[in-house]
CSV table of C-alpha atoms in Angstrom, one decimal:
chain,number,residue,atom,x,y,z
A,1,MET,CA,82.8,92.3,93.9
A,2,LEU,CA,85.3,89.6,94.7
A,3,GLY,CA,88.9,89.5,93.5
A,4,PHE,CA,90.6,86.0,93.3
A,5,VAL,CA,94.3,86.3,93.9
A,6,GLU,CA,96.5,83.4,92.8
A,7,GLU,CA,99.9,85.1,92.5
A,8,PRO,CA,102.2,85.0,95.5
A,9,GLU,CA,103.5,88.5,94.9
A,10,LYS,CA,100.1,90.0,95.0
A,11,VAL,CA,99.3,88.2,98.2
A,12,ARG,CA,102.6,89.5,99.7
A,13,LEU,CA,101.7,93.0,98.6
A,14,ALA,CA,98.2,92.9,100.1
A,15,LEU,CA,99.1,91.5,103.5
A,16,SER,CA,101.2,94.3,105.1
A,17,PRO,CA,99.1,96.2,107.8
A,18,ILE,CA,99.2,99.6,106.0
A,19,ARG,CA,98.3,98.1,102.6
A,20,ARG,CA,95.4,96.2,104.2
A,21,GLN,CA,94.2,99.4,105.7
A,22,LEU,CA,94.5,101.2,102.3
A,23,LEU,CA,92.6,98.5,100.5
A,24,ASP,CA,89.9,98.6,103.1
A,25,LEU,CA,89.5,102.4,102.8
A,26,LEU,CA,89.6,102.2,99.1
A,27,ARG,CA,86.4,100.3,98.9
A,28,GLU,CA,85.2,103.9,98.3
A,29,PRO,CA,87.2,106.1,95.8
A,30,SER,CA,89.7,108.3,97.5
A,31,SER,CA,92.9,110.3,96.9
A,32,ALA,CA,96.4,109.9,98.5
A,33,THR,CA,95.8,113.1,100.5
A,34,GLN,CA,92.5,111.9,101.9
A,35,LEU,CA,94.0,108.5,102.8
A,36,ALA,CA,97.1,110.1,104.4
A,37,ALA,CA,94.8,112.2,106.6
A,38,ALA,CA,92.6,109.2,107.6
A,39,LEU,CA,95.6,107.1,108.6
A,40,GLU,CA,97.7,110.1,110.0
A,41,LEU,CA,100.6,109.2,107.8
A,42,PRO,CA,102.8,111.3,105.5
A,43,ARG,CA,101.3,111.6,102.0
A,44,GLN,CA,104.6,110.5,100.4
A,45,ARG,CA,104.5,107.2,102.3
A,46,VAL,CA,100.9,106.6,101.3
A,47,ASN,CA,101.7,107.3,97.7
A,48,TYR,CA,104.5,104.8,97.7
A,49,HIS,CA,102.2,102.0,98.9
A,50,LEU,CA,99.5,103.1,96.5
A,51,ARG,CA,101.9,102.8,93.6
A,52,GLU,CA,102.9,99.3,94.6
A,53,LEU,CA,99.2,98.2,95.0
A,54,GLU,CA,98.4,99.8,91.6
A,55,LYS,CA,101.3,98.0,89.9
A,56,ALA,CA,100.0,94.7,91.3
A,57,GLY,CA,96.5,95.5,89.9
A,58,LEU,CA,95.0,95.6,93.4
A,59,VAL,CA,94.1,99.3,93.1
A,60,GLU,CA,92.8,101.1,90.0
A,61,LEU,CA,92.5,104.7,88.8
A,62,VAL,CA,88.9,106.1,88.8
A,63,GLU,CA,89.6,109.7,87.7
A,64,GLU,CA,92.0,112.5,87.7
A,65,ARG,CA,91.1,116.0,89.0
A,66,GLN,CA,93.0,119.3,88.5
A,67,ARG,CA,93.8,120.9,91.8
A,68,ARG,CA,95.7,124.2,92.1
A,69,GLY,CA,98.5,123.3,89.7
A,70,PHE,CA,98.6,119.6,90.3
A,71,THR,CA,96.7,116.5,89.3
A,72,GLU,CA,94.8,114.6,92.1
A,73,ARG,CA,94.4,110.9,91.3
A,74,ILE,CA,91.3,109.2,92.7
A,75,LEU,CA,91.8,105.5,93.3
A,76,ARG,CA,89.7,102.6,94.5
A,77,ALA,CA,90.3,98.9,95.3
A,78,SER,CA,90.0,96.7,92.2
A,79,ALA,CA,87.8,94.4,94.3
A,80,ALA,CA,85.7,94.8,97.5
A,81,THR,CA,87.0,91.5,98.9
A,82,LEU,CA,90.1,89.5,98.1
A,83,VAL,CA,89.9,85.8,98.0
A,84,VAL,CA,93.3,84.1,98.1
A,85,ASP,CA,93.9,80.8,96.4
A,86,PRO,CA,94.8,78.3,99.2
A,87,ALA,CA,97.4,76.7,96.9
A,88,VAL,CA,99.2,80.1,96.8
A,89,MET,CA,99.2,80.3,100.6
A,90,GLY,CA,100.7,76.8,100.7
A,91,ARG,CA,103.6,77.8,98.4
A,92,ALA,CA,104.3,81.3,99.8
A,93,PHE,CA,103.0,81.4,103.4
A,94,SER,CA,106.4,81.0,105.1
A,95,THR,CA,107.9,84.0,103.3
A,96,ILE,CA,104.7,86.1,103.7
A,97,GLN,CA,104.5,85.2,107.4
A,98,ASP,CA,108.1,86.3,108.1
A,99,GLN,CA,107.7,89.6,106.2
A,100,TYR,CA,104.3,90.3,107.7
A,101,ALA,CA,105.6,89.8,111.2
A,102,ALA,CA,108.5,92.2,110.7
A,103,GLU,CA,106.2,94.8,109.1
A,104,HIS,CA,103.7,94.4,111.9
A,105,LEU,CA,106.3,94.9,114.5
A,106,VAL,CA,107.4,98.1,112.8
A,107,GLU,CA,103.8,99.4,112.6
A,108,VAL,CA,103.1,98.6,116.3
A,109,ALA,CA,106.4,100.3,117.3
A,110,ALA,CA,105.6,103.4,115.2
A,111,GLY,CA,102.1,103.5,116.6
A,112,THR,CA,103.5,103.3,120.2
A,113,VAL,CA,106.0,106.2,119.5
A,114,ARG,CA,103.1,108.3,118.1
A,115,ASP,CA,100.7,107.6,120.9
A,116,VAL,CA,103.2,108.1,123.7
A,117,ALA,CA,104.6,111.3,122.2
A,118,ARG,CA,101.1,112.8,122.0
A,119,MET,CA,100.3,111.8,125.6
A,120,GLN,CA,103.6,113.1,126.8
A,121,SER,CA,103.0,116.4,125.1
A,122,LYS,CA,99.5,116.7,126.8
A,123,ALA,CA,101.0,115.7,130.1
A,124,ASP,CA,103.7,118.3,129.9
A,125,ALA,CA,101.1,121.0,128.9
A,126,ALA,CA,99.1,120.0,132.0
A,127,GLY,CA,102.1,119.9,134.3
A,128,LYS,CA,101.6,116.2,134.9
A,129,ARG,CA,103.9,113.2,134.7
A,130,LEU,CA,103.1,110.4,132.2
A,131,LEU,CA,103.5,107.1,134.1
A,132,THR,CA,104.9,104.5,131.8
A,133,PHE,CA,107.2,101.5,132.2
A,134,THR,CA,109.7,99.8,129.9
A,135,LEU,CA,111.2,96.3,130.1
A,136,GLU,CA,114.2,95.4,128.0
A,137,ALA,CA,116.1,92.1,127.9
A,138,GLU,CA,118.3,90.1,125.5
A,139,VAL,CA,118.0,86.4,125.1
A,140,ARG,CA,120.2,84.1,123.0
A,141,PHE,CA,118.4,81.3,121.2
A,142,ALA,CA,120.3,78.1,120.3
A,143,GLU,CA,117.8,77.1,117.6
A,144,PRO,CA,115.2,79.0,115.5
A,145,GLY,CA,112.4,76.9,117.0
A,146,ASP,CA,113.3,78.2,120.5
A,147,VAL,CA,111.8,81.5,119.4
A,148,HIS,CA,108.4,80.0,119.2
A,149,ARG,CA,108.7,78.1,122.4
A,150,PHE,CA,109.9,81.2,124.2
A,151,THR,CA,107.0,83.2,122.7
A,152,ASP,CA,104.5,80.6,124.0
A,153,ALA,CA,106.0,80.7,127.5
A,154,LEU,CA,106.1,84.5,127.6
A,155,THR,CA,102.5,84.7,126.5
A,156,GLU,CA,101.4,82.4,129.3
A,157,ALA,CA,103.4,84.3,131.8
A,158,ILE,CA,101.9,87.6,130.7
A,159,ARG,CA,98.4,86.1,130.7
A,160,ARG,CA,98.8,85.1,134.3
A,161,THR,CA,100.2,88.4,135.4
A,162,VAL,CA,97.5,90.4,133.6
A,163,GLU,CA,94.8,88.2,135.3
A,164,GLU,CA,96.4,89.1,138.6
A,165,PHE,CA,96.4,92.8,138.2
A,166,ASP,CA,93.5,93.5,135.8
A,167,THR,CA,90.7,95.4,137.6
A,168,ASP,CA,87.3,96.4,136.4
A,169,GLY,CA,87.1,100.2,136.1
A,170,GLY,CA,90.9,100.6,136.4
A,171,ARG,CA,93.0,102.8,134.2
A,172,PRO,CA,93.8,100.7,131.0
A,173,TYR,CA,97.4,100.3,130.0
A,174,ARG,CA,98.6,98.9,126.7
A,175,LEU,CA,101.3,96.2,127.0
A,176,ILE,CA,103.4,95.4,123.9
A,177,ALA,CA,105.9,92.5,123.7
A,178,GLY,CA,108.0,92.1,120.6
A,179,GLY,CA,111.3,90.6,119.7
A,180,HIS,CA,113.8,91.2,116.9
A,181,PRO,CA,117.4,90.2,116.2
A,182,ALA,CA,119.8,92.3,118.2
A,183,SER,CA,122.0,94.7,116.1
A,184,ARG,CA,125.6,93.5,115.8
A,185,ARG,CA,128.1,95.5,117.7
A,186,THR,CA,130.9,97.0,115.7
A,187,ASP,CA,133.5,94.7,117.2
A,188,ASP,CA,131.4,91.6,116.5
A,189,VAL,CA,131.1,92.7,112.8
A,190,ALA,CA,134.8,93.1,112.6
A,191,LYS,CA,135.4,89.6,114.0
A,192,ASP,CA,132.9,88.1,111.6
A,193,THR,CA,134.3,89.8,108.5
A,194,GLY,CA,138.0,89.7,109.6
A,195,GLU,CA,138.2,93.5,109.5
A,196,THR,CA,140.3,95.5,111.9
A,197,SER,CA,140.1,99.1,112.9
């Protein structure tokens, strides 16, 4: 079954990584508890996203089951496949793209924390050292468009470096590069707002 989406808000709701995963899993009826286990996420967080998807009409209630003093809600995606009206994408894409990028960065960062913490725990238990590396830098862009040019240049530099070191049969490492506005320091905020301590 196809679902034709022509409302920008529905497109925005469906595009975040976690909600796309939920909609994919909900091709088959499932509960928040089952989904939370499948995605290894807290049930409260999954419930929040399910409520938003349900309010938008992208998820529907199939049945309610009584389970040891509480009601378990079984949900499924309203459509097996979402087809987005191209006109909607034209009107709303810039806003969606910005939000999606920020949410995607958060999801990747959270996944990295989860994976490294697990591996560190296993390494500690085995009395071994987990070999990782971290690169941090701050760059000041004069114009918003410089971000895209910087990203293109960084991508090419990483591609060349990966080609130099990548070895068949070697131990795979995951490299993540992301950028976000730097948090303002307290003294900078005071200067901007005219506040003094």
